[in-house]
Amino acid sequence: MHSITDSKVITKSGERRRKSRWSANKHFLPNLPTVLPPDLTKEQIKAYLLKLEIEDITKSLRSGDYLLVRADNRSPSPEPVYDAQGKRTNTRELRKRQELEHQRHDKIQQLLKLDPSYKPPTDYRSPQVRLNEKVYIPQDDHPEINFVGLLIGPRGNTLKALEAETGAKI
């Protein structure tokens, strides 16, 4: 298509142009206006910037380009941690992905406070929060009561019914 001779570029039609370091390709980001209206409030500008940041993080998570970090800019890796199968659970990729997902979650929560009608990206799932609470059984105070038998019930039916009713794992 192009042939380079000295500092000139010859196109298909035979005309000569100066060689440029800039790409002739135009980059287009859909649904992102490049000029903002002047009458936006601070909240609207903040919401717009949050949308841009969320979209940028989502794009990098989908494409996997968050791994492209120069070796001299990286922080030192922590000691490796392995699971029961011997697979490493804290690789650089996993740590960076978790960091980006956490940033995206925080920004989506901020944006939902500013704009409740905002729809998060389709691949976004809010992190599952596990609540743990211990309930102590007064076995020493009441040794005559069989608490384990009462909780489990015949064939575990009482326990199953409690788990189904409360939605909690007992």
Short mmCIF file of N, CA and C in Angstrom, two decimals:
data_model
loop_
_atom_site.label_atom_id
_atom_site.label_comp_id
_atom_site.label_asym_id
_atom_site.label_seq_id
_atom_site.Cartn_x
_atom_site.Cartn_y
_atom_site.Cartn_z
N MET A 1 0.83 -1.18 0.00
CA MET A 1 0.00 0.00 0.00
C MET A 1 0.87 1.24 0.00
N HIS A 2 1.80 1.32 0.94
CA HIS A 2 2.69 2.47 1.01
C HIS A 2 4.12 1.99 0.78
N SER A 3 4.87 2.79 0.10
CA SER A 3 6.30 2.52 0.01
C SER A 3 7.03 3.75 0.54
N ILE A 4 8.02 3.51 1.36
CA ILE A 4 8.73 4.62 1.99
C ILE A 4 10.02 4.89 1.23
N THR A 5 10.16 6.12 0.78
CA THR A 5 11.40 6.56 0.14
C THR A 5 11.82 7.84 0.81
N ASP A 6 12.98 7.81 1.43
CA ASP A 6 13.51 8.95 2.18
C ASP A 6 12.48 9.45 3.18
N SER A 7 12.08 10.71 3.08
CA SER A 7 11.13 11.25 4.03
C SER A 7 9.75 11.42 3.41
N LYS A 8 9.51 10.83 2.25
CA LYS A 8 8.22 10.95 1.57
C LYS A 8 7.51 9.60 1.58
N VAL A 9 6.19 9.63 1.58
CA VAL A 9 5.37 8.43 1.49
C VAL A 9 4.61 8.51 0.19
N ILE A 10 4.68 7.43 -0.60
CA ILE A 10 3.96 7.39 -1.87
C ILE A 10 2.75 6.49 -1.68
N THR A 11 1.55 7.03 -1.94
CA THR A 11 0.32 6.27 -1.75
C THR A 11 0.00 5.49 -3.02
N LYS A 12 -1.13 4.74 -3.00
CA LYS A 12 -1.55 3.95 -4.15
C LYS A 12 -1.77 4.81 -5.38
N SER A 13 -2.35 5.98 -5.18
CA SER A 13 -2.66 6.85 -6.31
C SER A 13 -1.43 7.53 -6.89
N GLY A 14 -0.29 7.35 -6.25
CA GLY A 14 0.95 7.90 -6.78
C GLY A 14 1.32 9.25 -6.23
N GLU A 15 0.48 9.84 -5.40
CA GLU A 15 0.81 11.15 -4.86
C GLU A 15 1.79 10.99 -3.70
N ARG A 16 2.57 12.02 -3.49
CA ARG A 16 3.59 11.98 -2.44
C ARG A 16 3.12 12.79 -1.24
N ARG A 17 3.34 12.22 -0.07
CA ARG A 17 3.03 12.91 1.18
C ARG A 17 4.24 12.84 2.08
N ARG A 18 4.31 13.75 3.01
CA ARG A 18 5.40 13.70 3.98
C ARG A 18 5.15 12.55 4.96
N LYS A 19 6.22 11.92 5.37
CA LYS A 19 6.13 10.86 6.36
C LYS A 19 5.82 11.48 7.71
N SER A 20 4.94 10.84 8.47
CA SER A 20 4.53 11.37 9.76
C SER A 20 4.69 10.30 10.83
N ARG A 21 4.98 10.76 12.03
CA ARG A 21 5.05 9.83 13.15
C ARG A 21 3.67 9.53 13.71
N TRP A 22 2.69 10.29 13.32
CA TRP A 22 1.34 10.12 13.84
C TRP A 22 0.55 9.19 12.95
N SER A 23 -0.29 8.40 13.56
CA SER A 23 -1.10 7.44 12.82
C SER A 23 -2.19 8.16 12.04
N ALA A 24 -2.49 7.65 10.88
CA ALA A 24 -3.58 8.21 10.08
C ALA A 24 -4.92 7.64 10.53
N ASN A 25 -4.89 6.59 11.34
CA ASN A 25 -6.13 5.98 11.82
C ASN A 25 -6.76 6.86 12.88
N LYS A 26 -8.06 7.04 12.77
CA LYS A 26 -8.81 7.80 13.76
C LYS A 26 -9.35 6.82 14.80
N HIS A 27 -9.17 7.15 16.05
CA HIS A 27 -9.69 6.31 17.11
C HIS A 27 -11.02 6.89 17.55
N PHE A 28 -12.02 6.00 17.69
CA PHE A 28 -13.36 6.43 18.03
C PHE A 28 -13.84 5.63 19.23
N LEU A 29 -14.27 6.32 20.26
CA LEU A 29 -14.86 5.67 21.42
C LEU A 29 -16.36 5.88 21.37
N PRO A 30 -17.13 4.82 21.16
CA PRO A 30 -18.57 4.98 21.04
C PRO A 30 -19.20 5.42 22.37
N ASN A 31 -20.25 6.20 22.27
CA ASN A 31 -21.04 6.67 23.40
C ASN A 31 -20.27 7.57 24.36
N LEU A 32 -19.13 8.08 23.96
CA LEU A 32 -18.38 8.98 24.83
C LEU A 32 -18.22 10.32 24.13
N PRO A 33 -18.97 11.34 24.57
CA PRO A 33 -18.82 12.64 23.93
C PRO A 33 -17.47 13.25 24.30
N THR A 34 -16.90 13.95 23.35
CA THR A 34 -15.60 14.57 23.61
C THR A 34 -15.75 15.99 24.14
N VAL A 35 -16.92 16.58 23.96
CA VAL A 35 -17.18 17.93 24.46
C VAL A 35 -18.35 17.84 25.44
N LEU A 36 -18.14 18.37 26.63
CA LEU A 36 -19.19 18.35 27.64
C LEU A 36 -19.96 19.65 27.63
N PRO A 37 -21.26 19.61 27.88
CA PRO A 37 -22.03 20.85 27.97
C PRO A 37 -21.53 21.71 29.13
N PRO A 38 -21.53 23.03 28.98
CA PRO A 38 -20.97 23.90 30.03
C PRO A 38 -21.86 24.02 31.26
N ASP A 39 -23.12 23.61 31.18
CA ASP A 39 -24.04 23.82 32.30
C ASP A 39 -24.17 22.59 33.21
N LEU A 40 -23.17 21.71 33.23
CA LEU A 40 -23.23 20.54 34.09
C LEU A 40 -22.88 20.91 35.52
N THR A 41 -23.56 20.26 36.46
CA THR A 41 -23.24 20.48 37.87
C THR A 41 -22.01 19.65 38.24
N LYS A 42 -21.49 19.91 39.43
CA LYS A 42 -20.32 19.15 39.89
C LYS A 42 -20.64 17.67 40.03
N GLU A 43 -21.86 17.36 40.48
CA GLU A 43 -22.26 15.95 40.63
C GLU A 43 -22.33 15.26 39.27
N GLN A 44 -22.84 15.97 38.26
CA GLN A 44 -22.93 15.38 36.92
C GLN A 44 -21.54 15.16 36.33
N ILE A 45 -20.63 16.08 36.56
CA ILE A 45 -19.26 15.91 36.07
C ILE A 45 -18.59 14.74 36.78
N LYS A 46 -18.80 14.66 38.09
CA LYS A 46 -18.22 13.55 38.86
C LYS A 46 -18.81 12.22 38.38
N ALA A 47 -20.12 12.18 38.11
CA ALA A 47 -20.75 10.96 37.62
C ALA A 47 -20.19 10.58 36.25
N TYR A 48 -19.97 11.57 35.39
CA TYR A 48 -19.41 11.29 34.07
C TYR A 48 -18.00 10.73 34.19
N LEU A 49 -17.18 11.34 35.05
CA LEU A 49 -15.81 10.85 35.24
C LEU A 49 -15.80 9.44 35.83
N LEU A 50 -16.71 9.16 36.76
CA LEU A 50 -16.81 7.81 37.31
C LEU A 50 -17.19 6.80 36.23
N LYS A 51 -18.12 7.20 35.35
CA LYS A 51 -18.51 6.30 34.24
C LYS A 51 -17.31 6.00 33.35
N LEU A 52 -16.52 7.04 33.06
CA LEU A 52 -15.32 6.82 32.24
C LEU A 52 -14.34 5.87 32.92
N GLU A 53 -14.12 6.07 34.21
CA GLU A 53 -13.19 5.20 34.94
C GLU A 53 -13.70 3.77 34.99
N ILE A 54 -15.00 3.60 35.23
CA ILE A 54 -15.59 2.25 35.27
C ILE A 54 -15.45 1.58 33.92
N GLU A 55 -15.72 2.33 32.85
CA GLU A 55 -15.62 1.75 31.51
C GLU A 55 -14.17 1.38 31.19
N ASP A 56 -13.23 2.21 31.61
CA ASP A 56 -11.81 1.92 31.37
C ASP A 56 -11.38 0.66 32.12
N ILE A 57 -11.77 0.55 33.39
CA ILE A 57 -11.41 -0.63 34.18
C ILE A 57 -12.07 -1.88 33.59
N THR A 58 -13.33 -1.76 33.19
CA THR A 58 -14.04 -2.91 32.61
C THR A 58 -13.37 -3.35 31.32
N LYS A 59 -12.96 -2.38 30.50
CA LYS A 59 -12.29 -2.73 29.24
C LYS A 59 -10.97 -3.45 29.51
N SER A 60 -10.21 -2.98 30.48
CA SER A 60 -8.93 -3.63 30.76
C SER A 60 -9.15 -5.01 31.39
N LEU A 61 -10.21 -5.19 32.18
CA LEU A 61 -10.49 -6.52 32.73
C LEU A 61 -10.91 -7.49 31.64
N ARG A 62 -11.70 -7.02 30.68
CA ARG A 62 -12.14 -7.90 29.59
C ARG A 62 -10.99 -8.28 28.67
N SER A 63 -10.12 -7.32 28.37
CA SER A 63 -9.05 -7.59 27.41
C SER A 63 -7.82 -8.20 28.06
N GLY A 64 -7.67 -8.05 29.37
CA GLY A 64 -6.53 -8.62 30.07
C GLY A 64 -5.26 -7.80 29.92
N ASP A 65 -5.38 -6.52 29.52
CA ASP A 65 -4.18 -5.70 29.33
C ASP A 65 -3.66 -5.11 30.64
N TYR A 66 -4.25 -5.46 31.77
CA TYR A 66 -3.76 -4.98 33.05
C TYR A 66 -2.46 -5.68 33.43
N LEU A 67 -2.09 -6.71 32.70
CA LEU A 67 -0.85 -7.45 33.00
C LEU A 67 0.37 -6.78 32.40
N LEU A 68 0.17 -5.80 31.53
CA LEU A 68 1.27 -5.17 30.83
C LEU A 68 1.90 -4.07 31.69
N VAL A 69 2.67 -4.48 32.66
CA VAL A 69 3.35 -3.54 33.55
C VAL A 69 4.84 -3.82 33.44
N ARG A 70 5.61 -2.75 33.28
CA ARG A 70 7.05 -2.93 33.16
C ARG A 70 7.62 -3.51 34.45
N ALA A 71 8.67 -4.31 34.31
CA ALA A 71 9.26 -5.00 35.45
C ALA A 71 9.84 -4.03 36.48
N ASP A 72 10.36 -2.90 36.04
CA ASP A 72 10.95 -1.97 37.00
C ASP A 72 9.90 -1.14 37.75
N ASN A 73 8.64 -1.13 37.27
CA ASN A 73 7.58 -0.40 37.94
C ASN A 73 6.76 -1.27 38.89
N ARG A 74 7.04 -2.56 38.92
CA ARG A 74 6.24 -3.47 39.73
C ARG A 74 6.70 -3.45 41.18
N SER A 75 5.74 -3.67 42.06
CA SER A 75 6.09 -3.81 43.47
C SER A 75 6.57 -5.24 43.70
N PRO A 76 7.35 -5.47 44.74
CA PRO A 76 7.83 -6.83 44.98
C PRO A 76 6.67 -7.76 45.33
N SER A 77 6.75 -8.98 44.84
CA SER A 77 5.69 -9.95 45.08
C SER A 77 5.77 -10.48 46.50
N PRO A 78 4.62 -10.75 47.11
CA PRO A 78 4.64 -11.36 48.44
C PRO A 78 5.01 -12.84 48.33
N GLU A 79 5.19 -13.46 49.47
CA GLU A 79 5.49 -14.88 49.49
C GLU A 79 4.35 -15.65 48.82
N PRO A 80 4.66 -16.68 48.04
CA PRO A 80 3.59 -17.44 47.38
C PRO A 80 2.73 -18.19 48.40
N VAL A 81 1.43 -18.24 48.10
CA VAL A 81 0.47 -18.96 48.93
C VAL A 81 -0.17 -20.02 48.04
N TYR A 82 -0.27 -21.24 48.54
CA TYR A 82 -0.80 -22.35 47.76
C TYR A 82 -2.05 -22.90 48.44
N ASP A 83 -2.98 -23.42 47.61
CA ASP A 83 -4.19 -24.02 48.17
C ASP A 83 -3.96 -25.51 48.42
N ALA A 84 -5.02 -26.25 48.74
CA ALA A 84 -4.90 -27.67 49.10
C ALA A 84 -4.43 -28.51 47.92
N GLN A 85 -4.72 -28.10 46.68
CA GLN A 85 -4.30 -28.85 45.51
C GLN A 85 -2.90 -28.48 45.05
N GLY A 86 -2.25 -27.57 45.72
CA GLY A 86 -0.90 -27.16 45.36
C GLY A 86 -0.86 -26.06 44.31
N LYS A 87 -2.00 -25.45 44.02
CA LYS A 87 -2.07 -24.38 43.04
C LYS A 87 -1.84 -23.04 43.74
N ARG A 88 -1.05 -22.19 43.13
CA ARG A 88 -0.75 -20.89 43.73
C ARG A 88 -1.98 -19.99 43.68
N THR A 89 -2.28 -19.35 44.80
CA THR A 89 -3.50 -18.54 44.88
C THR A 89 -3.25 -17.04 44.88
N ASN A 90 -1.99 -16.61 44.94
CA ASN A 90 -1.73 -15.17 44.96
C ASN A 90 -0.75 -14.77 43.85
N THR A 91 -1.04 -15.19 42.63
CA THR A 91 -0.18 -14.80 41.51
C THR A 91 -0.36 -13.32 41.23
N ARG A 92 0.57 -12.75 40.49
CA ARG A 92 0.51 -11.33 40.15
C ARG A 92 -0.78 -11.02 39.40
N GLU A 93 -1.16 -11.91 38.47
CA GLU A 93 -2.37 -11.69 37.67
C GLU A 93 -3.61 -11.66 38.56
N LEU A 94 -3.71 -12.63 39.48
CA LEU A 94 -4.88 -12.67 40.35
C LEU A 94 -4.94 -11.45 41.27
N ARG A 95 -3.79 -11.05 41.81
CA ARG A 95 -3.78 -9.89 42.70
C ARG A 95 -4.18 -8.62 41.95
N LYS A 96 -3.67 -8.43 40.73
CA LYS A 96 -4.00 -7.24 39.94
C LYS A 96 -5.48 -7.26 39.54
N ARG A 97 -5.99 -8.44 39.16
CA ARG A 97 -7.39 -8.55 38.78
C ARG A 97 -8.30 -8.22 39.97
N GLN A 98 -7.95 -8.75 41.15
CA GLN A 98 -8.74 -8.47 42.35
C GLN A 98 -8.69 -6.98 42.69
N GLU A 99 -7.53 -6.37 42.52
CA GLU A 99 -7.40 -4.94 42.80
C GLU A 99 -8.29 -4.13 41.86
N LEU A 100 -8.28 -4.48 40.56
CA LEU A 100 -9.11 -3.76 39.59
C LEU A 100 -10.60 -3.99 39.87
N GLU A 101 -10.97 -5.23 40.21
CA GLU A 101 -12.37 -5.50 40.52
C GLU A 101 -12.82 -4.73 41.76
N HIS A 102 -11.93 -4.60 42.74
CA HIS A 102 -12.26 -3.84 43.95
C HIS A 102 -12.42 -2.35 43.62
N GLN A 103 -11.53 -1.81 42.78
CA GLN A 103 -11.64 -0.41 42.36
C GLN A 103 -12.95 -0.19 41.61
N ARG A 104 -13.27 -1.11 40.70
CA ARG A 104 -14.50 -0.97 39.92
C ARG A 104 -15.71 -1.03 40.84
N HIS A 105 -15.70 -1.94 41.81
CA HIS A 105 -16.82 -2.04 42.74
C HIS A 105 -17.00 -0.74 43.53
N ASP A 106 -15.89 -0.17 44.02
CA ASP A 106 -15.97 1.08 44.77
C ASP A 106 -16.53 2.21 43.91
N LYS A 107 -16.06 2.30 42.66
CA LYS A 107 -16.53 3.37 41.77
C LYS A 107 -18.00 3.18 41.40
N ILE A 108 -18.43 1.94 41.21
CA ILE A 108 -19.84 1.68 40.89
C ILE A 108 -20.71 2.05 42.09
N GLN A 109 -20.26 1.74 43.30
CA GLN A 109 -21.02 2.12 44.49
C GLN A 109 -21.12 3.65 44.62
N GLN A 110 -20.03 4.36 44.33
CA GLN A 110 -20.06 5.83 44.37
C GLN A 110 -21.03 6.37 43.33
N LEU A 111 -20.99 5.78 42.12
CA LEU A 111 -21.85 6.25 41.04
C LEU A 111 -23.32 5.94 41.33
N LEU A 112 -23.59 4.81 41.94
CA LEU A 112 -24.98 4.48 42.29
C LEU A 112 -25.53 5.44 43.34
N LYS A 113 -24.66 5.97 44.21
CA LYS A 113 -25.11 6.98 45.17
C LYS A 113 -25.45 8.29 44.46
N LEU A 114 -24.64 8.65 43.44
CA LEU A 114 -24.90 9.88 42.69
C LEU A 114 -26.06 9.73 41.72
N ASP A 115 -26.14 8.57 41.05
CA ASP A 115 -27.14 8.34 40.01
C ASP A 115 -27.75 6.96 40.22
N PRO A 116 -28.87 6.87 40.94
CA PRO A 116 -29.48 5.56 41.21
C PRO A 116 -29.99 4.85 39.95
N SER A 117 -30.15 5.56 38.85
CA SER A 117 -30.63 4.92 37.62
C SER A 117 -29.50 4.29 36.81
N TYR A 118 -28.27 4.39 37.28
CA TYR A 118 -27.12 3.83 36.56
C TYR A 118 -27.20 2.31 36.54
N LYS A 119 -26.95 1.74 35.36
CA LYS A 119 -26.90 0.29 35.20
C LYS A 119 -25.44 -0.14 35.12
N PRO A 120 -24.98 -0.99 36.04
CA PRO A 120 -23.58 -1.44 36.00
C PRO A 120 -23.31 -2.26 34.75
N PRO A 121 -22.03 -2.47 34.40
CA PRO A 121 -21.70 -3.30 33.23
C PRO A 121 -22.28 -4.70 33.37
N THR A 122 -22.51 -5.34 32.24
CA THR A 122 -23.18 -6.64 32.25
C THR A 122 -22.35 -7.71 32.95
N ASP A 123 -21.03 -7.61 32.89
CA ASP A 123 -20.20 -8.64 33.52
C ASP A 123 -19.88 -8.33 34.98
N TYR A 124 -20.52 -7.32 35.55
CA TYR A 124 -20.25 -6.93 36.93
C TYR A 124 -21.11 -7.74 37.88
N ARG A 125 -20.46 -8.32 38.87
CA ARG A 125 -21.16 -8.98 39.97
C ARG A 125 -20.60 -8.39 41.26
N SER A 126 -21.50 -7.94 42.12
CA SER A 126 -21.00 -7.37 43.37
C SER A 126 -20.41 -8.48 44.22
N PRO A 127 -19.36 -8.18 44.97
CA PRO A 127 -18.73 -9.22 45.77
C PRO A 127 -19.67 -9.77 46.84
N GLN A 128 -19.60 -11.06 47.04
CA GLN A 128 -20.43 -11.71 48.04
C GLN A 128 -19.83 -11.45 49.42
N VAL A 129 -20.64 -10.94 50.30
CA VAL A 129 -20.20 -10.66 51.66
C VAL A 129 -20.71 -11.79 52.54
N ARG A 130 -19.79 -12.49 53.16
CA ARG A 130 -20.16 -13.58 54.06
C ARG A 130 -20.17 -13.06 55.48
N LEU A 131 -21.29 -13.26 56.13
CA LEU A 131 -21.40 -12.86 57.52
C LEU A 131 -21.28 -14.11 58.39
N ASN A 132 -20.45 -14.04 59.38
CA ASN A 132 -20.29 -15.14 60.34
C ASN A 132 -20.67 -14.64 61.71
N GLU A 133 -21.46 -15.43 62.38
CA GLU A 133 -21.79 -15.09 63.75
C GLU A 133 -21.89 -16.38 64.54
N LYS A 134 -21.24 -16.39 65.67
CA LYS A 134 -21.29 -17.56 66.53
C LYS A 134 -22.36 -17.35 67.59
N VAL A 135 -23.18 -18.35 67.76
CA VAL A 135 -24.18 -18.33 68.81
C VAL A 135 -23.81 -19.44 69.78
N TYR A 136 -23.50 -19.06 70.99
CA TYR A 136 -23.08 -20.04 71.98
C TYR A 136 -24.30 -20.67 72.64
N ILE A 137 -24.23 -21.97 72.81
CA ILE A 137 -25.31 -22.73 73.43
C ILE A 137 -24.95 -22.92 74.91
N PRO A 138 -25.87 -22.60 75.81
CA PRO A 138 -25.56 -22.69 77.25
C PRO A 138 -25.62 -24.14 77.76
N GLN A 139 -24.77 -24.97 77.25
CA GLN A 139 -24.74 -26.38 77.62
C GLN A 139 -24.37 -26.56 79.10
N ASP A 140 -23.44 -25.76 79.59
CA ASP A 140 -23.01 -25.89 80.99
C ASP A 140 -24.09 -25.43 81.97
N ASP A 141 -24.88 -24.44 81.57
CA ASP A 141 -25.94 -23.94 82.45
C ASP A 141 -27.12 -24.92 82.53
N HIS A 142 -27.36 -25.63 81.45
CA HIS A 142 -28.51 -26.55 81.39
C HIS A 142 -28.05 -27.92 80.90
N PRO A 143 -27.39 -28.69 81.73
CA PRO A 143 -26.88 -30.00 81.28
C PRO A 143 -27.99 -31.02 81.03
N GLU A 144 -29.20 -30.78 81.52
CA GLU A 144 -30.29 -31.74 81.34
C GLU A 144 -30.92 -31.65 79.95
N ILE A 145 -30.63 -30.58 79.18
CA ILE A 145 -31.23 -30.40 77.85
C ILE A 145 -30.24 -30.88 76.79
N ASN A 146 -30.72 -31.68 75.87
CA ASN A 146 -29.90 -32.19 74.76
C ASN A 146 -30.01 -31.19 73.60
N PHE A 147 -29.15 -30.16 73.61
CA PHE A 147 -29.21 -29.11 72.60
C PHE A 147 -28.88 -29.63 71.21
N VAL A 148 -27.90 -30.49 71.09
CA VAL A 148 -27.51 -31.02 69.78
C VAL A 148 -28.65 -31.82 69.18
N GLY A 149 -29.29 -32.64 69.98
CA GLY A 149 -30.43 -33.42 69.49
C GLY A 149 -31.59 -32.54 69.07
N LEU A 150 -31.83 -31.46 69.84
CA LEU A 150 -32.92 -30.55 69.49
C LEU A 150 -32.62 -29.77 68.21
N LEU A 151 -31.37 -29.37 68.03
CA LEU A 151 -31.01 -28.61 66.83
C LEU A 151 -31.07 -29.48 65.58
N ILE A 152 -30.49 -30.66 65.67
CA ILE A 152 -30.44 -31.52 64.49
C ILE A 152 -31.80 -32.12 64.21
N GLY A 153 -32.46 -32.60 65.22
CA GLY A 153 -33.79 -33.17 65.05
C GLY A 153 -33.71 -34.55 64.43
N PRO A 154 -34.87 -35.20 64.28
CA PRO A 154 -34.88 -36.55 63.70
C PRO A 154 -34.43 -36.51 62.24
N ARG A 155 -33.39 -37.28 61.93
CA ARG A 155 -32.81 -37.37 60.58
C ARG A 155 -32.35 -36.01 60.06
N GLY A 156 -32.08 -35.08 60.93
CA GLY A 156 -31.60 -33.76 60.51
C GLY A 156 -32.67 -32.87 59.95
N ASN A 157 -33.95 -33.25 60.12
CA ASN A 157 -35.04 -32.46 59.53
C ASN A 157 -35.17 -31.08 60.15
N THR A 158 -34.97 -30.97 61.45
CA THR A 158 -35.06 -29.66 62.11
C THR A 158 -33.97 -28.73 61.58
N LEU A 159 -32.76 -29.26 61.44
CA LEU A 159 -31.65 -28.47 60.92
C LEU A 159 -31.92 -28.02 59.49
N LYS A 160 -32.42 -28.95 58.66
CA LYS A 160 -32.74 -28.61 57.27
C LYS A 160 -33.83 -27.54 57.20
N ALA A 161 -34.84 -27.67 58.05
CA ALA A 161 -35.94 -26.70 58.06
C ALA A 161 -35.43 -25.32 58.50
N LEU A 162 -34.56 -25.28 59.51
CA LEU A 162 -33.99 -24.01 59.96
C LEU A 162 -33.16 -23.35 58.87
N GLU A 163 -32.35 -24.14 58.17
CA GLU A 163 -31.52 -23.59 57.09
C GLU A 163 -32.38 -23.08 55.95
N ALA A 164 -33.46 -23.81 55.61
CA ALA A 164 -34.34 -23.36 54.53
C ALA A 164 -35.10 -22.10 54.93
N GLU A 165 -35.52 -22.03 56.17
CA GLU A 165 -36.31 -20.89 56.65
C GLU A 165 -35.48 -19.61 56.74
N THR A 166 -34.25 -19.74 57.24
CA THR A 166 -33.43 -18.55 57.46
C THR A 166 -32.51 -18.24 56.29
N GLY A 167 -32.21 -19.23 55.46
CA GLY A 167 -31.27 -19.02 54.36
C GLY A 167 -29.84 -19.00 54.83
N ALA A 168 -29.60 -19.41 56.06
CA ALA A 168 -28.25 -19.42 56.63
C ALA A 168 -27.73 -20.84 56.72
N LYS A 169 -26.43 -20.95 56.67
CA LYS A 169 -25.78 -22.25 56.85
C LYS A 169 -25.51 -22.43 58.33
N ILE A 170 -26.07 -23.51 58.89
CA ILE A 170 -25.92 -23.75 60.33
C ILE A 170 -24.94 -24.89 60.53
#
